Short mmCIF file of C-alpha atoms and ligand atoms in Angstrom, two decimals:
data_model
loop_
_atom_site.label_atom_id
_atom_site.label_comp_id
_atom_site.label_asym_id
_atom_site.label_seq_id
_atom_site.Cartn_x
_atom_site.Cartn_y
_atom_site.Cartn_z
CA MET A 1 -0.42 20.20 34.55
CA ALA A 2 -2.56 17.23 35.58
CA ALA A 3 -4.11 17.31 32.09
CA LEU A 4 -0.70 16.65 30.62
CA VAL A 5 -0.27 13.45 32.62
CA GLN A 6 -3.79 12.39 31.59
CA GLN A 7 -2.83 12.92 27.95
CA TYR A 8 0.26 10.76 28.38
CA LEU A 9 -1.78 7.91 29.83
CA ASP A 10 -4.49 8.18 27.17
CA GLN A 11 -1.88 8.20 24.44
CA ILE A 12 0.13 5.29 25.83
CA ARG A 13 -3.06 3.26 26.15
CA ALA A 14 -4.33 4.28 22.71
CA GLU A 15 -1.07 3.13 21.12
CA GLN A 16 -1.87 -0.46 22.18
CA ILE A 17 -5.59 -0.58 21.38
CA ASP A 18 -5.02 -2.39 18.09
CA LEU A 19 -2.80 -4.99 19.71
CA ARG A 20 -4.94 -8.12 19.77
CA ASP A 21 -2.32 -10.81 20.19
CA GLY A 22 -2.76 -13.52 22.79
CA ALA A 23 -5.92 -14.88 24.36
CA PRO A 24 -7.70 -14.74 27.72
CA ALA A 25 -6.96 -17.60 30.11
CA SER A 26 -9.14 -20.55 29.24
CA TYR A 27 -8.73 -23.01 32.10
CA ILE A 28 -12.11 -21.95 33.51
CA PRO A 29 -15.11 -20.63 31.53
CA GLU A 30 -15.45 -17.44 33.60
CA LEU A 31 -12.03 -16.25 32.46
CA ALA A 32 -12.40 -17.49 28.87
CA ASN A 33 -15.67 -15.58 28.49
CA VAL A 34 -14.58 -12.08 29.50
CA ASP A 35 -14.67 -9.30 26.91
CA PRO A 36 -11.19 -9.68 25.38
CA ASP A 37 -11.09 -6.00 24.47
CA GLY A 38 -11.47 -4.65 28.01
CA PHE A 39 -8.55 -2.30 28.60
CA GLY A 40 -7.98 -0.13 31.67
CA LEU A 41 -4.99 1.83 32.86
CA SER A 42 -4.63 3.68 36.16
CA LEU A 43 -1.76 5.47 37.83
CA SER A 44 -1.69 6.67 41.42
CA SER A 45 0.82 9.26 42.55
CA SER A 46 2.47 8.64 45.90
CA ASP A 47 0.14 11.21 47.49
CA GLY A 48 -2.91 9.30 46.28
CA PHE A 49 -4.01 11.26 43.20
CA VAL A 50 -5.27 8.80 40.57
CA TYR A 51 -5.25 9.17 36.79
CA GLU A 52 -7.50 6.77 34.86
CA SER A 53 -7.75 5.82 31.22
CA GLY A 54 -10.17 3.48 29.44
CA ASP A 55 -11.99 0.72 31.34
CA SER A 56 -10.50 1.62 34.69
CA ALA A 57 -13.77 0.82 36.50
CA LEU A 58 -14.09 -2.67 34.99
CA GLU A 59 -13.70 -5.43 37.57
CA PHE A 60 -11.68 -8.59 36.95
CA THR A 61 -10.25 -11.21 39.27
CA ILE A 62 -6.97 -10.44 40.96
CA GLN A 63 -5.64 -14.02 40.54
CA SER A 64 -1.88 -14.21 41.12
CA ILE A 65 -1.58 -10.50 41.87
CA SER A 66 -2.92 -11.60 45.27
CA LYS A 67 0.33 -13.44 45.98
CA PRO A 68 2.60 -10.54 46.99
CA PHE A 69 -0.13 -9.10 49.20
CA THR A 70 -0.75 -12.32 51.12
CA TYR A 71 3.01 -12.76 51.44
CA ALA A 72 3.26 -9.22 52.88
CA LEU A 73 0.48 -10.00 55.32
CA ALA A 74 2.20 -13.22 56.43
CA LEU A 75 5.46 -11.29 56.97
CA ASP A 76 3.62 -8.64 58.91
CA GLU A 77 1.80 -11.13 61.12
CA LEU A 78 4.62 -13.62 61.75
CA GLY A 79 7.88 -11.79 61.14
CA GLN A 80 10.47 -12.53 58.49
CA GLU A 81 12.23 -15.36 60.25
CA ALA A 82 9.12 -17.49 60.64
CA VAL A 83 8.09 -16.88 57.03
CA ASP A 84 11.59 -17.56 55.68
CA ALA A 85 11.55 -20.92 57.40
CA ARG A 86 8.61 -21.90 55.17
CA ILE A 87 9.04 -19.97 51.90
CA GLY A 88 12.24 -19.11 50.00
CA VAL A 89 13.02 -16.02 47.93
CA GLU A 90 14.82 -17.52 44.92
CA PRO A 91 13.45 -17.40 41.38
CA SER A 92 12.35 -20.92 40.53
CA GLY A 93 12.90 -21.01 36.77
CA GLU A 94 9.87 -23.31 36.67
CA ALA A 95 6.24 -22.82 35.69
CA PHE A 96 4.18 -20.96 38.27
CA ASN A 97 2.11 -24.04 39.01
CA GLU A 98 4.98 -26.54 39.14
CA ILE A 99 4.48 -29.23 41.76
CA SER A 100 7.89 -28.73 43.31
CA VAL A 101 9.88 -27.55 46.32
CA ASP A 102 13.51 -26.64 46.80
CA LYS A 103 15.51 -29.87 46.78
CA VAL A 104 17.51 -29.03 49.89
CA THR A 105 15.12 -27.09 52.11
CA LYS A 106 11.95 -28.87 50.96
CA THR A 107 10.17 -25.50 51.03
CA PRO A 108 8.62 -23.60 48.09
CA LYS A 109 11.24 -21.61 46.18
CA ASN A 110 9.39 -18.29 46.42
CA PRO A 111 5.96 -16.82 47.28
CA MET A 112 5.07 -15.90 43.67
CA ILE A 113 4.68 -19.49 42.49
CA ASN A 114 1.60 -21.38 43.58
CA ALA A 115 3.46 -23.58 46.07
CA GLY A 116 4.80 -20.50 47.89
CA ALA A 117 1.50 -18.67 47.66
CA ILE A 118 -0.43 -21.60 49.13
CA ALA A 119 2.14 -21.89 51.92
CA ALA A 120 1.74 -18.15 52.60
CA VAL A 121 -2.04 -18.54 52.91
CA SER A 122 -1.49 -21.30 55.46
CA LEU A 123 0.59 -18.94 57.60
CA ILE A 124 -2.18 -16.34 57.97
CA PRO A 125 -3.60 -16.75 61.47
CA GLY A 126 -7.27 -17.75 61.80
CA ALA A 127 -9.32 -20.46 63.49
CA ASP A 128 -10.88 -21.56 60.20
CA ALA A 129 -11.02 -20.74 56.49
CA ASP A 130 -13.48 -17.88 57.02
CA GLU A 131 -11.32 -16.17 59.61
CA ARG A 132 -8.21 -16.54 57.47
CA PHE A 133 -9.93 -15.22 54.41
CA ASP A 134 -11.45 -12.30 56.37
CA ARG A 135 -7.99 -11.24 57.43
CA ILE A 136 -6.69 -11.44 53.85
CA HIS A 137 -9.73 -9.70 52.46
CA GLN A 138 -9.43 -6.88 54.98
CA PHE A 139 -5.78 -6.47 54.12
CA TYR A 140 -6.33 -6.25 50.35
CA SER A 141 -9.24 -3.85 50.93
CA ALA A 142 -7.13 -1.65 53.23
CA CYS A 143 -4.43 -1.45 50.53
CA ALA A 144 -7.02 -0.58 47.86
CA GLY A 145 -8.87 1.87 50.10
CA ARG A 146 -12.29 0.25 49.54
CA SER A 147 -14.02 -3.01 50.41
CA LEU A 148 -13.39 -5.49 47.58
CA ASP A 149 -15.82 -8.27 46.55
CA VAL A 150 -15.30 -11.89 45.56
CA ASP A 151 -16.40 -13.26 42.17
CA SER A 152 -18.37 -16.29 43.33
CA GLY A 153 -18.45 -17.85 39.83
CA VAL A 154 -14.67 -17.75 39.49
CA TYR A 155 -14.27 -19.04 43.05
CA ALA A 156 -16.57 -22.02 42.37
CA SER A 157 -14.75 -22.84 39.13
CA GLU A 158 -11.29 -22.48 40.68
CA LYS A 159 -12.39 -24.83 43.41
CA ALA A 160 -13.95 -27.32 41.02
CA THR A 161 -10.93 -27.46 38.71
CA GLY A 162 -8.06 -26.88 41.15
CA ASN A 163 -6.56 -30.37 41.24
CA ARG A 164 -3.10 -29.20 40.45
CA ASN A 165 -3.20 -26.76 43.36
CA ARG A 166 -4.58 -29.61 45.47
CA ALA A 167 -1.56 -31.72 44.52
CA ILE A 168 0.73 -28.85 45.55
CA ALA A 169 -1.02 -28.31 48.90
CA TYR A 170 -0.94 -32.01 49.80
CA MET A 171 2.71 -32.24 48.79
CA LEU A 172 3.51 -29.27 51.06
CA ALA A 173 1.53 -30.87 53.89
CA SER A 174 3.55 -34.07 53.48
CA PHE A 175 6.77 -32.04 53.87
CA GLY A 176 5.41 -30.32 56.97
CA VAL A 177 5.46 -26.90 55.26
CA LEU A 178 1.73 -26.29 55.36
CA GLU A 179 -0.01 -25.08 58.50
CA GLY A 180 -3.48 -26.59 58.97
CA ASP A 181 -5.81 -28.61 56.79
CA PRO A 182 -4.78 -28.50 53.08
CA ASP A 183 -8.39 -28.32 51.85
CA GLU A 184 -9.15 -25.42 54.13
CA VAL A 185 -6.01 -23.60 53.01
CA LEU A 186 -6.88 -24.22 49.35
CA ASP A 187 -10.39 -22.88 49.90
CA VAL A 188 -8.85 -19.61 51.14
CA TYR A 189 -6.38 -19.57 48.23
CA PHE A 190 -9.18 -20.03 45.67
CA ARG A 191 -11.15 -17.24 47.31
CA GLN A 192 -8.18 -14.89 47.36
CA CYS A 193 -7.56 -15.48 43.63
CA SER A 194 -11.24 -14.61 43.01
CA VAL A 195 -11.19 -11.18 44.65
CA LYS A 196 -12.43 -8.59 42.15
CA VAL A 197 -10.38 -5.47 41.46
CA THR A 198 -10.23 -2.68 38.88
CA SER A 199 -7.07 -1.22 37.39
CA THR A 200 -7.60 1.71 39.77
CA ASP A 201 -7.71 -0.65 42.76
CA LEU A 202 -4.41 -2.11 41.60
CA ALA A 203 -2.89 1.36 41.19
CA ARG A 204 -3.97 2.23 44.72
CA MET A 205 -2.64 -1.05 46.13
CA ALA A 206 0.62 -0.36 44.28
CA ALA A 207 0.75 3.19 45.66
CA THR A 208 0.42 1.76 49.18
CA LEU A 209 3.52 -0.34 48.48
CA ALA A 210 5.23 2.63 46.81
CA ARG A 211 4.69 4.56 50.04
CA GLY A 212 6.30 1.82 52.10
CA GLY A 213 2.99 0.47 53.45
CA PHE A 214 1.12 3.73 53.99
CA ASN A 215 -2.10 4.15 52.01
CA PRO A 216 -2.01 7.73 50.70
CA LEU A 217 -5.76 7.68 49.96
CA THR A 218 -6.94 6.74 53.44
CA GLY A 219 -3.94 8.07 55.35
CA ARG A 220 -3.62 4.71 57.16
CA ARG A 221 -0.45 2.71 57.72
CA ILE A 222 -1.34 -0.78 56.52
CA VAL A 223 1.93 -2.61 56.81
CA ASP A 224 5.49 -2.13 58.01
CA ALA A 225 8.05 -0.59 55.63
CA ASN A 226 10.49 -3.50 56.09
CA VAL A 227 7.77 -5.91 55.00
CA VAL A 228 7.16 -3.84 51.89
CA ARG A 229 10.86 -3.82 51.01
CA ARG A 230 10.99 -7.62 51.22
CA THR A 231 7.79 -7.97 49.21
CA LEU A 232 9.00 -5.63 46.46
CA SER A 233 12.30 -7.51 46.30
CA VAL A 234 10.52 -10.76 45.57
CA MET A 235 8.31 -9.02 43.02
CA VAL A 236 11.47 -7.85 41.21
CA THR A 237 13.00 -11.31 41.00
CA CYS A 238 9.90 -13.51 40.66
CA GLY A 239 6.87 -11.34 39.88
CA MET A 240 6.39 -11.82 36.15
CA TYR A 241 6.24 -15.60 35.78
CA ASP A 242 9.15 -16.66 33.59
CA ALA A 243 9.67 -13.19 32.17
CA ALA A 244 11.32 -11.60 35.21
CA GLY A 245 14.62 -10.90 33.41
CA ASP A 246 12.97 -9.29 30.38
CA TRP A 247 10.71 -7.32 32.63
CA VAL A 248 13.41 -5.90 34.87
CA SER A 249 15.54 -4.96 31.86
CA ALA A 250 12.77 -3.29 29.89
CA VAL A 251 10.39 -1.95 32.53
CA GLY A 252 12.36 -1.90 35.76
CA MET A 253 9.61 -1.85 38.35
CA PRO A 254 8.66 -4.45 40.95
CA ALA A 255 5.49 -5.97 39.52
CA LYS A 256 3.09 -8.89 39.58
CA SER A 257 0.76 -10.16 36.91
CA GLY A 258 -2.21 -12.48 37.08
CA VAL A 259 -4.02 -14.69 34.59
CA GLY A 260 -7.10 -12.50 35.03
CA GLY A 261 -5.26 -9.97 32.81
CA GLY A 262 -4.07 -7.56 35.47
CA ILE A 263 -0.61 -6.21 36.18
CA VAL A 264 0.39 -4.22 39.23
CA ALA A 265 3.66 -2.26 39.12
CA VAL A 266 5.33 -0.16 41.80
CA LEU A 267 7.89 2.60 41.52
CA PRO A 268 9.09 2.85 45.12
CA GLY A 269 8.63 6.27 46.64
CA GLN A 270 6.92 7.58 43.53
CA LEU A 271 3.86 5.87 42.10
CA GLY A 272 1.71 2.81 41.56
CA ILE A 273 0.36 1.47 38.27
CA GLY A 274 -2.54 -0.88 37.53
CA VAL A 275 -3.29 -2.22 34.03
CA TYR A 276 -5.98 -4.58 32.80
CA SER A 277 -6.26 -6.32 29.45
CA PRO A 278 -7.15 -10.02 29.49
CA ARG A 279 -5.35 -11.31 26.39
CA LEU A 280 -2.28 -13.15 27.69
CA ASP A 281 1.01 -14.11 26.09
CA SER A 282 2.48 -17.60 26.30
CA ARG A 283 3.98 -16.81 29.70
CA GLY A 284 0.65 -15.75 31.17
CA ASN A 285 1.25 -12.00 31.17
CA SER A 286 -1.21 -9.50 29.68
CA VAL A 287 0.09 -8.65 26.19
CA ARG A 288 -1.13 -5.07 26.16
CA GLY A 289 -0.35 -4.72 29.86
CA VAL A 290 3.31 -5.52 29.29
CA GLU A 291 3.52 -3.11 26.34
CA VAL A 292 1.83 -0.32 28.27
CA CYS A 293 4.25 -0.77 31.17
CA ARG A 294 7.24 -0.80 28.83
CA ASN A 295 6.10 2.44 27.26
CA LEU A 296 5.22 4.11 30.54
CA SER A 297 8.66 3.21 31.81
CA SER A 298 10.58 4.42 28.76
CA GLN A 299 8.48 7.50 27.99
CA LEU A 300 8.15 8.71 31.57
CA GLY A 301 11.58 7.52 32.73
CA LEU A 302 10.31 5.15 35.41
CA HIS A 303 12.98 2.41 35.38
CA PHE A 304 14.00 2.00 39.02
CA LEU A 305 17.65 1.50 38.12
CA THR A 306 17.91 4.71 36.14
CA VAL A 307 21.04 6.34 37.49
CA SER A 308 20.03 9.88 38.13
CA ARG A 309 22.50 12.73 37.99
CA GLU A 310 24.79 12.67 40.96
CA SER A 311 23.00 14.73 43.54
CA SER A 312 24.92 17.79 44.58
CA ALA A 313 21.86 19.11 46.35
CA THR A 314 22.47 17.63 49.80
CA LEU A 315 24.95 20.29 50.83
CA ARG A 316 23.03 23.44 50.02
CA ALA A 317 25.65 25.89 51.24
CA VAL A 318 28.94 25.91 53.14
CA PHE A 319 30.28 29.22 54.45
CA ASP A 320 32.40 30.87 57.13
CA ALA A 321 30.39 32.80 59.70
CA GLY A 322 33.02 34.62 61.64
CA PRO A 323 36.49 33.61 62.77
CA GLY A 324 36.85 29.87 63.22
CA VAL A 325 33.17 29.08 62.62
CA ARG A 326 31.97 27.25 59.51
CA VAL A 327 28.33 26.51 58.66
CA TYR A 328 27.14 23.43 56.72
CA GLU A 329 23.60 23.81 55.41
CA VAL A 330 21.97 20.55 54.36
CA GLN A 331 18.73 20.05 52.44
CA GLY A 332 16.41 17.41 50.92
CA ASP A 333 16.07 13.75 51.93
CA LEU A 334 19.14 12.58 53.75
CA LEU A 335 20.24 8.97 53.29
CA PHE A 336 23.62 7.29 53.68
CA ALA A 337 25.25 8.81 50.60
CA GLY A 338 24.21 12.36 51.47
CA ALA A 339 25.38 12.03 55.08
CA GLU A 340 28.68 10.63 53.85
CA GLN A 341 29.14 13.69 51.66
CA VAL A 342 28.51 16.02 54.61
CA LEU A 343 30.92 14.14 56.86
CA ARG A 344 33.67 14.01 54.26
CA THR A 345 33.39 17.71 53.42
CA ALA A 346 33.47 18.70 57.10
CA GLN A 347 36.52 16.54 57.61
CA GLN A 348 38.39 17.86 54.56
CA ASP A 349 37.71 21.42 55.76
CA SER A 350 38.67 20.78 59.35
CA GLY A 351 41.78 22.95 59.16
CA ARG A 352 39.52 25.91 58.48
CA TYR A 353 37.40 26.03 61.63
CA ASP A 354 37.32 25.50 65.36
CA ALA A 355 33.56 25.06 65.49
CA ALA A 356 31.25 23.58 62.87
CA VAL A 357 27.53 24.38 62.71
CA LEU A 358 25.35 21.79 60.97
CA ASP A 359 22.04 23.30 59.85
CA VAL A 360 19.38 20.66 59.04
CA THR A 361 16.44 23.08 58.98
CA ARG A 362 15.78 22.28 55.30
CA VAL A 363 16.07 18.50 55.58
CA ASP A 364 12.76 16.81 54.72
CA ASP A 365 13.40 13.28 55.80
CA ILE A 366 16.33 11.42 57.26
CA ASP A 367 16.84 7.68 57.60
CA ASP A 368 18.41 5.86 60.54
CA ALA A 369 21.78 5.37 58.84
CA ALA A 370 22.15 9.07 58.05
CA ARG A 371 20.93 10.01 61.53
CA ARG A 372 23.54 7.79 63.15
CA MET A 373 26.27 9.22 60.95
CA LEU A 374 25.41 12.83 61.59
CA THR A 375 24.99 12.41 65.33
CA GLY A 376 28.33 10.57 65.31
CA MET A 377 29.88 13.52 63.49
CA ARG A 378 29.95 15.52 66.73
CA ALA A 379 31.94 12.83 68.55
CA GLY A 380 34.46 12.79 65.70
CA LEU A 381 34.84 16.56 65.77
CA LEU A 382 35.25 16.66 69.56
CA ALA A 383 37.92 13.98 69.33
CA ALA A 384 39.74 16.21 66.82
CA GLY A 385 39.61 19.13 69.27
CA LYS A 386 36.74 20.92 67.51
CA GLU A 387 33.29 21.98 68.63
CA ALA A 388 30.05 21.13 66.86
CA PHE A 389 26.59 22.70 67.01
CA LEU A 390 23.34 21.70 65.44
CA VAL A 391 20.47 23.77 64.09
CA ASP A 392 17.47 21.47 64.14
CA PRO A 393 14.19 23.33 64.80
CA ASP A 394 11.93 20.43 63.77
CA GLY A 395 13.76 17.66 65.61
CA ARG A 396 14.86 15.89 62.40
CA LEU A 397 18.12 14.73 63.93
CA VAL A 398 17.54 15.06 67.66
CA PRO A 399 13.90 14.36 68.56
CA ALA A 400 12.23 16.79 70.97
CA ASP A 401 12.22 14.27 73.85
CA ARG A 402 16.03 13.94 73.67
CA ARG A 403 16.76 17.61 73.36
CA ASP A 404 17.72 17.98 77.04
CA ASP A 405 20.69 15.66 76.50
CA TYR A 406 21.97 18.14 73.95
CA ASP A 407 21.51 21.31 75.94
CA GLY A 408 23.75 24.05 74.59
CA ILE A 409 24.42 22.09 71.40
CA VAL A 410 21.11 22.01 69.53
CA PHE A 411 19.46 25.28 68.53
CA ARG A 412 16.41 26.49 66.69
CA THR A 413 18.17 29.09 64.53
CA VAL A 414 21.59 29.54 62.96
CA ASP A 415 21.99 32.85 64.83
CA GLN A 416 21.56 31.10 68.18
CA ALA A 417 24.12 28.48 67.21
CA LEU A 418 26.57 31.14 66.00
CA GLU A 419 26.13 33.02 69.25
CA ALA A 420 27.05 29.85 71.16
CA ALA A 421 30.05 29.26 68.90
CA ARG A 422 31.27 32.83 69.42
CA GLN A 423 30.83 32.54 73.20
CA LEU A 424 33.07 29.53 73.05
CA GLY A 425 35.67 31.43 71.07
CA ALA A 426 35.51 34.29 73.60
CA ASP A 427 36.00 32.01 76.63
N1 LIG B 501 -6.01 -19.27 40.32
C1 LIG B 501 -4.87 -19.46 39.49
C2 LIG B 501 -4.07 -20.65 39.93
O1 LIG B 501 -3.72 -20.77 41.09
C3 LIG B 501 -4.03 -18.21 39.52
C4 LIG B 501 -3.08 -18.29 38.44
C5 LIG B 501 -2.35 -17.03 38.13
O2 LIG B 501 -2.91 -15.92 38.10
O3 LIG B 501 -1.17 -17.17 37.90
O4 LIG B 501 -3.78 -21.53 39.16
#
């Protein structure tokens, strides 16, 4: 089966090999002089298995793909409120290196343009540039699952030619948006843009985001799931320079590109993609990279707004188990919509039973909203003069340490719950 996925990737990559439109970035010689034909594609499943095609071991500089990761780190270190006070989340409609801030708030419009990215660097705690960069470097490496290096040639050139970024940093300092010395912050920003990655590193970093901040390769939680959600949101609206609208329509995955030729794309809960091909279009996105992502999305059905068939799988079975006792068997991942379905069905049926048994043995995962709704279901049933029992052997709904509060209500097996329901009927 894995061979089939490999064939898909090889074919999707091969289809773009003859595409030679665009040109590598030329603002520094190190980028202008890369092999323009380098072409790597990697895909990591959400459990960390990686498929690779072409030059997937070729290193290139991460450039602007660093921006969402430093933003995530800033959110993780400082919390959303503190970061929001310095960096907005609105698409700017301007060039990525525009020397501008929001007219009203005087803060950068979002973290994917240089102004926002430089502000994000300044928020990373550290006594000096080295400490700040170490923290960033460790974070990127933890997402990739290996220690990444810096391209010292690119770093030196970025630093030597970075006057526009200097103008941005000094402007931010004048508005009081930048923490610390602008030159020190810029030094860290130039270093972060010069971190070397492969398409496989990007796929692994993407998979860490796809897993809500858990690196499936190393088994380590790197960052909080709420931080990832915010980061992915900004990638959706602002990740592809001025092509965000086209990108969301055609590809439909939170993504970020960089002038080094890389693109990282995330399908939340499912997979991470990394592509490298250094010829860029007029917007600064990898020409082949965009095409590959479009084709992966359409051929493998990866658009995140694809409306899947309405799931009828949440309620696995509903049946009467003796006089006045009705069993609701639930399965799969339970979120708001699934819990709502369970509640509504139990309510519609309420004329048919005196006691309801909710069996969540086959539930894999349950979020807080669904948990609240299903625990609240008992209160609703009691108020309506009914009884309610729960079969929850793995503590999905009622964690083991709270089980005592539910003595006589929560059971390990359906038979035990039915026995309790019958006892009640007999009393
Ligand atoms: N180092 C580049 C800059 O800040 C990164 C540009 C990019 O990848 O968009 O200008």
